[in-house]
Amino acid sequence: MSRPVIGIASYLERARWNIWDTRAAVVHESYVRGVTANGGRAVVLPPDETDADVLDRLDGLLLPGGADIGAHHYGDLPHPEADTEQPLRDAAELMLLRAALERDVPVLGVCRGLQLLAIVHGGSLHQHLPDVLGHGGHCPREGVFGEHDVEAAPGSVVAAVYGPRARVNSHHHQAVADPGGLRVTARSADGVVEAAEDPSKTFAVGVQWHPEVSGDDALFARFVAACASRNHSLASARPWSLSSPSSPSSPSSFAPLHPPIGAQA
């Protein structure tokens, strides 16, 4: 059976390599490693808001961390501490996510990805946690990760992967305020939503921490397994396979464009 193909949403940033100093579609390599190390084939998806037809060729969708989501997507005005909006990325990822959920394509959201899941399910965000909590422990400073414990809800994917309590990293100043239709499945001691899931889907899980940074393969393994299950189910449902003699794409099923040399009348 072929590896499940998992799309990782990327973003446009200025980047430098070799002779180049230009805008590029980039994604942290640790997300790619998390997918490939656990049996998946990673495909990087540049922002594209035209349509979601790429999902026809994917077995899973991974939404990584990154810039704050535009506040208008959940009916709010931007906070002074909010990042500069990235309208193309927001529109493209929200479109992909809605289409993936509609098709029941497995989804893993990390940090910003969890927040996208909440917004798509009708929820909203805290735009600056220090205003709510009175401390900046969830992001000690730019580029420095904090650490804290989370408690997972019984019966959740997060609990199945990590157990009832886990130590996680933290680098975010926004968080889910209202999960909408999602089930909150982990919180930190100060009440911040740390994970949420859509139990009506095969796999739709978001976490506020960064398993790709800590090299935590447990959640990636669970996600890739869900994608592989979808891959296998879709392959089994096809009436033919690429290796079958009756396959429409098999060379033997096509008549030659020209008769063999020497066969002409």
Short mmCIF file of C-alpha atoms in Angstrom, two decimals:
data_model
loop_
_atom_site.label_atom_id
_atom_site.label_comp_id
_atom_site.label_asym_id
_atom_site.label_seq_id
_atom_site.Cartn_x
_atom_site.Cartn_y
_atom_site.Cartn_z
CA MET A 1 0.00 0.00 0.00
CA SER A 2 1.32 3.47 -0.87
CA ARG A 3 2.10 6.03 1.82
CA PRO A 4 -0.71 8.44 2.69
CA VAL A 5 -0.25 11.82 1.01
CA ILE A 6 -0.54 14.67 3.52
CA GLY A 7 -0.73 18.31 2.50
CA ILE A 8 1.04 20.83 4.74
CA ALA A 9 -0.18 24.39 4.31
CA SER A 10 2.72 26.78 3.75
CA TYR A 11 2.96 30.56 3.82
CA LEU A 12 4.65 33.30 1.85
CA GLU A 13 7.66 34.91 3.53
CA ARG A 14 10.89 36.52 2.42
CA ALA A 15 13.64 33.91 2.47
CA ARG A 16 17.35 33.71 1.63
CA TRP A 17 19.23 30.71 0.23
CA ASN A 18 22.08 30.27 -2.21
CA ILE A 19 21.91 33.30 -4.56
CA TRP A 20 18.27 34.08 -3.74
CA ASP A 21 16.73 36.70 -1.48
CA THR A 22 13.05 36.69 -2.37
CA ARG A 23 9.53 35.78 -1.30
CA ALA A 24 9.02 32.06 -1.09
CA ALA A 25 6.44 29.50 -0.03
CA VAL A 26 7.93 28.16 3.20
CA VAL A 27 7.11 25.78 6.01
CA HIS A 28 9.17 24.65 8.99
CA GLU A 29 10.96 21.41 8.03
CA SER A 30 10.00 19.86 11.37
CA TYR A 31 6.41 19.46 10.13
CA VAL A 32 7.68 17.57 7.10
CA ARG A 33 9.82 15.39 9.36
CA GLY A 34 6.85 14.67 11.63
CA VAL A 35 4.87 13.38 8.65
CA THR A 36 7.60 11.42 6.86
CA ALA A 37 9.11 9.90 10.01
CA ASN A 38 5.74 8.36 10.78
CA GLY A 39 5.03 6.86 7.38
CA GLY A 40 3.44 9.69 5.40
CA ARG A 41 4.35 11.51 2.20
CA ALA A 42 4.47 15.27 2.83
CA VAL A 43 3.35 17.70 0.12
CA VAL A 44 3.81 21.43 0.70
CA LEU A 45 0.77 23.53 -0.29
CA PRO A 46 1.40 27.19 -1.14
CA PRO A 47 -1.49 29.56 -0.30
CA ASP A 48 -4.10 29.35 -3.07
CA GLU A 49 -7.67 30.54 -2.53
CA THR A 50 -8.98 29.52 -5.98
CA ASP A 51 -10.46 26.18 -4.94
CA ALA A 52 -9.89 23.16 -2.73
CA ASP A 53 -9.61 20.54 -5.48
CA VAL A 54 -6.16 19.49 -4.23
CA LEU A 55 -8.02 17.58 -1.51
CA ASP A 56 -9.04 15.06 -4.19
CA ARG A 57 -5.41 13.93 -4.10
CA LEU A 58 -4.74 14.14 -0.38
CA ASP A 59 -5.28 11.74 2.49
CA GLY A 60 -4.77 14.37 5.20
CA LEU A 61 -4.30 18.07 5.88
CA LEU A 62 -1.85 19.60 8.36
CA LEU A 63 -2.33 23.25 9.34
CA PRO A 64 0.84 24.59 11.00
CA GLY A 65 1.47 27.48 13.36
CA GLY A 66 2.16 31.01 12.23
CA ALA A 67 0.81 34.54 12.14
CA ASP A 68 -2.38 35.61 13.92
CA ILE A 69 -5.61 35.05 11.99
CA GLY A 70 -7.45 38.18 10.90
CA ALA A 71 -9.91 39.12 13.65
CA HIS A 72 -12.71 39.85 11.17
CA HIS A 73 -12.95 36.10 10.53
CA TYR A 74 -14.57 35.78 13.96
CA GLY A 75 -16.36 39.13 14.08
CA ASP A 76 -13.82 41.17 16.02
CA LEU A 77 -11.52 44.13 15.49
CA PRO A 78 -7.74 43.56 15.53
CA HIS A 79 -5.93 43.98 18.84
CA PRO A 80 -2.97 46.43 18.90
CA GLU A 81 -0.65 43.49 19.65
CA ALA A 82 -1.96 41.38 16.75
CA ASP A 83 0.33 40.41 13.88
CA THR A 84 0.01 42.02 10.49
CA GLU A 85 -2.77 40.19 8.69
CA GLN A 86 -2.01 37.70 5.95
CA PRO A 87 -5.27 37.73 3.95
CA LEU A 88 -4.23 35.20 1.31
CA ARG A 89 -3.03 32.66 3.84
CA ASP A 90 -6.15 33.10 5.99
CA ALA A 91 -8.52 32.71 3.03
CA ALA A 92 -6.67 29.74 1.56
CA GLU A 93 -6.41 27.79 4.83
CA LEU A 94 -9.99 28.47 5.88
CA MET A 95 -11.20 27.27 2.47
CA LEU A 96 -9.08 24.11 2.62
CA LEU A 97 -10.15 23.39 6.19
CA ARG A 98 -13.87 23.75 5.49
CA ALA A 99 -13.59 21.50 2.45
CA ALA A 100 -11.51 18.93 4.33
CA LEU A 101 -14.05 18.72 7.15
CA GLU A 102 -16.89 18.40 4.65
CA ARG A 103 -15.10 15.46 3.01
CA ASP A 104 -13.96 14.00 6.35
CA VAL A 105 -10.30 14.27 5.36
CA PRO A 106 -8.19 13.87 8.54
CA VAL A 107 -6.98 17.23 9.88
CA LEU A 108 -4.28 18.10 12.39
CA GLY A 109 -4.04 21.74 13.47
CA VAL A 110 -1.02 23.07 15.37
CA CYS A 111 -1.22 26.37 17.30
CA ARG A 112 -2.76 28.63 14.63
CA GLY A 113 -4.27 25.43 13.17
CA LEU A 114 -6.26 24.83 16.36
CA GLN A 115 -7.53 28.40 16.20
CA LEU A 116 -8.61 27.93 12.57
CA LEU A 117 -10.57 24.85 13.62
CA ALA A 118 -12.35 26.86 16.32
CA ILE A 119 -13.23 29.66 13.90
CA VAL A 120 -14.59 27.25 11.27
CA HIS A 121 -16.74 25.67 13.99
CA GLY A 122 -18.24 29.05 14.88
CA GLY A 123 -15.90 29.98 17.72
CA SER A 124 -13.67 32.95 18.54
CA LEU A 125 -10.27 33.83 19.97
CA HIS A 126 -8.66 35.69 22.83
CA GLN A 127 -6.47 38.11 20.90
CA HIS A 128 -3.88 38.79 23.60
CA LEU A 129 -3.64 36.39 26.53
CA PRO A 130 -1.77 38.74 28.89
CA ASP A 131 -4.92 40.91 28.89
CA VAL A 132 -6.95 37.89 30.00
CA LEU A 133 -4.53 36.06 32.28
CA GLY A 134 -2.40 38.87 33.65
CA HIS A 135 0.80 37.08 32.62
CA GLY A 136 2.75 36.19 29.48
CA GLY A 137 3.70 32.66 30.46
CA HIS A 138 2.37 31.13 27.26
CA CYS A 139 4.94 33.12 25.28
CA PRO A 140 7.76 34.28 27.59
CA ARG A 141 9.26 36.27 24.71
CA GLU A 142 9.52 36.08 20.94
CA GLY A 143 11.39 32.92 19.95
CA VAL A 144 11.44 31.49 23.48
CA PHE A 145 9.11 28.61 24.34
CA GLY A 146 7.46 28.24 27.69
CA GLU A 147 6.48 24.92 29.31
CA HIS A 148 3.48 23.87 31.33
CA ASP A 149 1.20 20.92 32.03
CA VAL A 150 -2.13 20.21 30.38
CA GLU A 151 -4.94 17.99 31.53
CA ALA A 152 -6.68 15.92 28.85
CA ALA A 153 -10.35 14.99 28.76
CA PRO A 154 -11.12 11.27 29.13
CA GLY A 155 -12.08 9.56 25.89
CA SER A 156 -10.35 12.13 23.69
CA VAL A 157 -7.67 11.56 21.06
CA VAL A 158 -5.33 13.72 23.13
CA ALA A 159 -5.86 11.52 26.20
CA ALA A 160 -5.32 8.38 24.13
CA VAL A 161 -2.01 9.76 22.86
CA TYR A 162 -0.65 11.51 25.98
CA GLY A 163 -2.58 10.12 28.92
CA PRO A 164 -4.52 12.25 31.41
CA ARG A 165 -1.70 14.75 31.96
CA ALA A 166 1.20 15.90 29.80
CA ARG A 167 4.01 18.46 29.78
CA VAL A 168 3.92 20.59 26.63
CA ASN A 169 5.72 23.58 25.16
CA SER A 170 4.09 26.94 24.52
CA HIS A 171 4.65 29.91 22.20
CA HIS A 172 1.45 31.87 21.57
CA HIS A 173 -0.21 35.08 22.70
CA GLN A 174 -3.65 34.17 21.31
CA ALA A 175 -5.90 31.25 22.21
CA VAL A 176 -9.37 29.84 21.72
CA ALA A 177 -11.97 31.81 23.67
CA ASP A 178 -15.08 30.06 22.35
CA PRO A 179 -14.56 26.63 20.74
CA GLY A 180 -17.86 26.78 18.90
CA GLY A 181 -18.87 23.25 17.91
CA LEU A 182 -15.56 21.71 18.94
CA ARG A 183 -15.09 19.65 22.08
CA VAL A 184 -12.36 21.07 24.32
CA THR A 185 -10.10 18.14 25.16
CA ALA A 186 -7.22 19.74 27.08
CA ARG A 187 -6.62 22.82 29.21
CA SER A 188 -3.71 24.30 31.10
CA ALA A 189 -3.97 25.11 34.80
CA ASP A 190 -4.90 28.74 34.03
CA GLY A 191 -7.87 27.58 31.95
CA VAL A 192 -6.47 28.18 28.46
CA VAL A 193 -7.82 25.82 25.80
CA GLU A 194 -4.86 23.66 24.79
CA ALA A 195 -6.59 21.11 22.54
CA ALA A 196 -9.94 20.60 20.89
CA GLU A 197 -11.50 17.99 18.61
CA ASP A 198 -14.50 17.39 16.40
CA PRO A 199 -15.70 13.96 17.52
CA SER A 200 -18.06 13.70 14.53
CA LYS A 201 -15.06 13.41 12.19
CA THR A 202 -12.63 10.56 11.66
CA PHE A 203 -9.77 12.77 12.85
CA ALA A 204 -10.06 16.52 13.41
CA VAL A 205 -7.71 17.51 16.22
CA GLY A 206 -6.05 20.79 17.10
CA VAL A 207 -3.40 21.43 19.74
CA GLN A 208 -2.07 24.76 20.96
CA TRP A 209 1.43 23.43 21.60
CA HIS A 210 4.11 22.54 19.04
CA PRO A 211 4.79 18.79 18.81
CA GLU A 212 6.96 19.40 15.74
CA VAL A 213 9.40 21.50 17.81
CA SER A 214 9.69 19.03 20.68
CA GLY A 215 10.13 16.08 18.30
CA ASP A 216 7.03 14.49 19.80
CA ASP A 217 6.05 11.79 17.30
CA ALA A 218 3.10 10.35 19.21
CA LEU A 219 0.51 12.78 17.85
CA PHE A 220 2.00 12.74 14.35
CA ALA A 221 1.88 8.94 14.37
CA ARG A 222 -1.79 8.96 15.33
CA PHE A 223 -2.57 11.51 12.61
CA VAL A 224 -0.65 9.68 9.89
CA ALA A 225 -2.36 6.42 10.89
CA ALA A 226 -5.76 8.07 10.37
CA CYS A 227 -4.60 9.32 6.96
CA ALA A 228 -3.31 5.85 6.06
CA SER A 229 -6.67 4.34 7.01
CA ARG A 230 -8.40 6.76 4.65
CA ASN A 231 -5.87 5.97 1.92
CA HIS A 232 -6.52 2.24 2.32
CA SER A 233 -10.31 2.67 2.42
CA LEU A 234 -10.36 4.75 -0.76
CA ALA A 235 -8.04 2.30 -2.54
CA SER A 236 -10.24 -0.65 -1.53
CA ALA A 237 -13.34 1.14 -2.84
CA ARG A 238 -11.90 1.56 -6.34
CA PRO A 239 -13.14 -1.05 -8.84
CA TRP A 240 -9.62 -1.27 -10.28
CA SER A 241 -6.03 -0.62 -9.31
CA LEU A 242 -3.16 0.80 -11.28
CA SER A 243 -1.57 -2.66 -11.48
CA SER A 244 -4.72 -4.41 -12.66
CA PRO A 245 -4.78 -5.60 -16.31
CA SER A 246 -8.25 -4.08 -16.62
CA SER A 247 -7.17 -0.72 -15.22
CA PRO A 248 -8.06 2.18 -17.52
CA SER A 249 -4.52 3.48 -17.02
CA SER A 250 -2.85 0.17 -17.85
CA PRO A 251 -0.87 0.40 -21.13
CA SER A 252 -2.36 -2.89 -22.33
CA SER A 253 -5.87 -1.44 -22.21
CA PHE A 254 -5.07 1.14 -24.91
CA ALA A 255 -5.08 0.37 -28.63
CA PRO A 256 -1.83 1.38 -30.34
CA LEU A 257 -1.89 4.71 -32.13
CA HIS A 258 -0.43 3.05 -35.22
CA PRO A 259 -0.43 -0.57 -36.40
CA PRO A 260 2.86 -2.42 -35.91
CA ILE A 261 5.52 -1.90 -38.59
CA GLY A 262 5.02 -4.42 -41.38
CA ALA A 263 1.34 -4.85 -40.61
CA GLN A 264 0.18 -2.20 -43.05
CA ALA A 265 -1.80 -3.49 -46.01
#
